[in-house]
XYZ file of C-alpha atoms in Angstrom:
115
model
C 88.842 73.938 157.459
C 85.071 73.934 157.682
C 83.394 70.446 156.153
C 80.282 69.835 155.670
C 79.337 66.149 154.074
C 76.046 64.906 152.982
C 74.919 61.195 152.679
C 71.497 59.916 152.176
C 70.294 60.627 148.852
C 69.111 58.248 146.572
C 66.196 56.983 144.599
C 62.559 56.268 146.076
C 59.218 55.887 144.866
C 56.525 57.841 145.386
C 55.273 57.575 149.065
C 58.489 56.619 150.358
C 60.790 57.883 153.140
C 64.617 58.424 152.744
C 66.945 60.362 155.543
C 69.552 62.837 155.347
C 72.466 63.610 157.169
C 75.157 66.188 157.195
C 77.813 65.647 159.359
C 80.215 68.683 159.674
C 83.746 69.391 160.860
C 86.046 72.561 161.233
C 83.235 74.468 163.292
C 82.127 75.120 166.553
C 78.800 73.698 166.017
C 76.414 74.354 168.691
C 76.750 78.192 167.875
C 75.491 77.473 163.924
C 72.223 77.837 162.355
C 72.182 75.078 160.113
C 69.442 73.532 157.754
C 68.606 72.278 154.449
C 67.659 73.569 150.996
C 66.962 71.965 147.699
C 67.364 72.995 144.015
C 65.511 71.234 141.561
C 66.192 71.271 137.630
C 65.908 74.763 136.349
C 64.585 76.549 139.460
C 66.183 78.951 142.467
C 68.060 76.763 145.494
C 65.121 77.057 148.580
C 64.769 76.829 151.715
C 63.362 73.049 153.163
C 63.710 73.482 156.679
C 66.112 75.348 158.834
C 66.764 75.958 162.922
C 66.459 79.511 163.597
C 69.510 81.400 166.250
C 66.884 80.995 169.056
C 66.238 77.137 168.388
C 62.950 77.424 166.550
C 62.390 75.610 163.270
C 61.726 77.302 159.571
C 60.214 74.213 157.412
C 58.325 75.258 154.322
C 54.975 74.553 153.671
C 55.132 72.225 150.913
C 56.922 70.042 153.226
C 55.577 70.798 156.223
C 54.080 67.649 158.245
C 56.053 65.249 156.100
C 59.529 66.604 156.753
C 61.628 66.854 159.877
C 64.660 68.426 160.818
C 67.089 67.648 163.656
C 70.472 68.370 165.159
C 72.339 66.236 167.857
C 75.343 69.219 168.249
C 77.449 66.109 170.527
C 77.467 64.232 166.679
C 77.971 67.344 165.558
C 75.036 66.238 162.476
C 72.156 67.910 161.263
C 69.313 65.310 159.792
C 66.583 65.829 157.415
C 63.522 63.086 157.786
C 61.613 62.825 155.062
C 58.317 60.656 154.272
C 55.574 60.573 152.146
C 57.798 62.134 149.282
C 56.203 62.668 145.818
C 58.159 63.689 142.152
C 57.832 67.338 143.101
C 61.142 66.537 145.997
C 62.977 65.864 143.437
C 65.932 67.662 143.787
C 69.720 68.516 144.596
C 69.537 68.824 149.175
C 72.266 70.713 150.611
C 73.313 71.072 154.051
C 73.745 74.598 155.432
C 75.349 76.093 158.065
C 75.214 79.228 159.353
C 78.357 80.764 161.557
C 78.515 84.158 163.117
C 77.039 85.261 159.745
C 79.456 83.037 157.395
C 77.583 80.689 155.232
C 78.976 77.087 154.600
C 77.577 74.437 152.150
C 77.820 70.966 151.340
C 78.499 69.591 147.892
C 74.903 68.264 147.557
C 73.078 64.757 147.531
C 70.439 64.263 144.928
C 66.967 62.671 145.347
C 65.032 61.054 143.023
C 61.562 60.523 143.579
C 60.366 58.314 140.699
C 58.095 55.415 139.639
């Protein structure tokens, strides 16, 4: 049975940094693509950042330079790094993972950038 858990979220002001992981069970994990999306309030679920089958990185340009993705495939965890976050973060983050063209998703972990 494929897991995938999310911890991290939480509330941080404007400017600050907060890191997410996603640890995941149930797969063989150094064959995945895995990444992160968000869904804020009202709008479509989007891509944040993502590794590509060939190792690259996808990160989207509203986060780009503040963001960072990683993967340590021994911990089997995917992380998410993010600084310098401003209200428009705000948003539901989900974990993805990507297996031989099966798509698995976490449950979520909100973040709250607020004042």
């Amino acid at each position: 049975q494929v897991q995938l858990v999310e911890s991290g979220g939480g509330l941080v002001q404007p400017g600050g940094s907060l890191r997410l992981s996603c640890a995941a069970s149930g797969i063989i994990f150094s064959i995945c693509t895995m990444g992160w999306y968000r869904q804020a309030p009202g709008e479509q679920r989007e891509l944040v950042a993502r590794f590509t089958s060939d190792g690259d990185t996808n990160v989207a340009d509203s986060v780009k330079g503040r963001f960072t993705i990683s993967r340590d495939n021994a911990k089997r965890t995917v992380s998410l790094q993010m600084s310098s976050l401003n209200p428009e973060d705000t948003a539901v983050y989900y974990c993805h993972v990507n297996c031989r063209n099966i798509n698995y998703w976490g449950q979520g972990t909100q973040v709250t950038v607020s004042s």
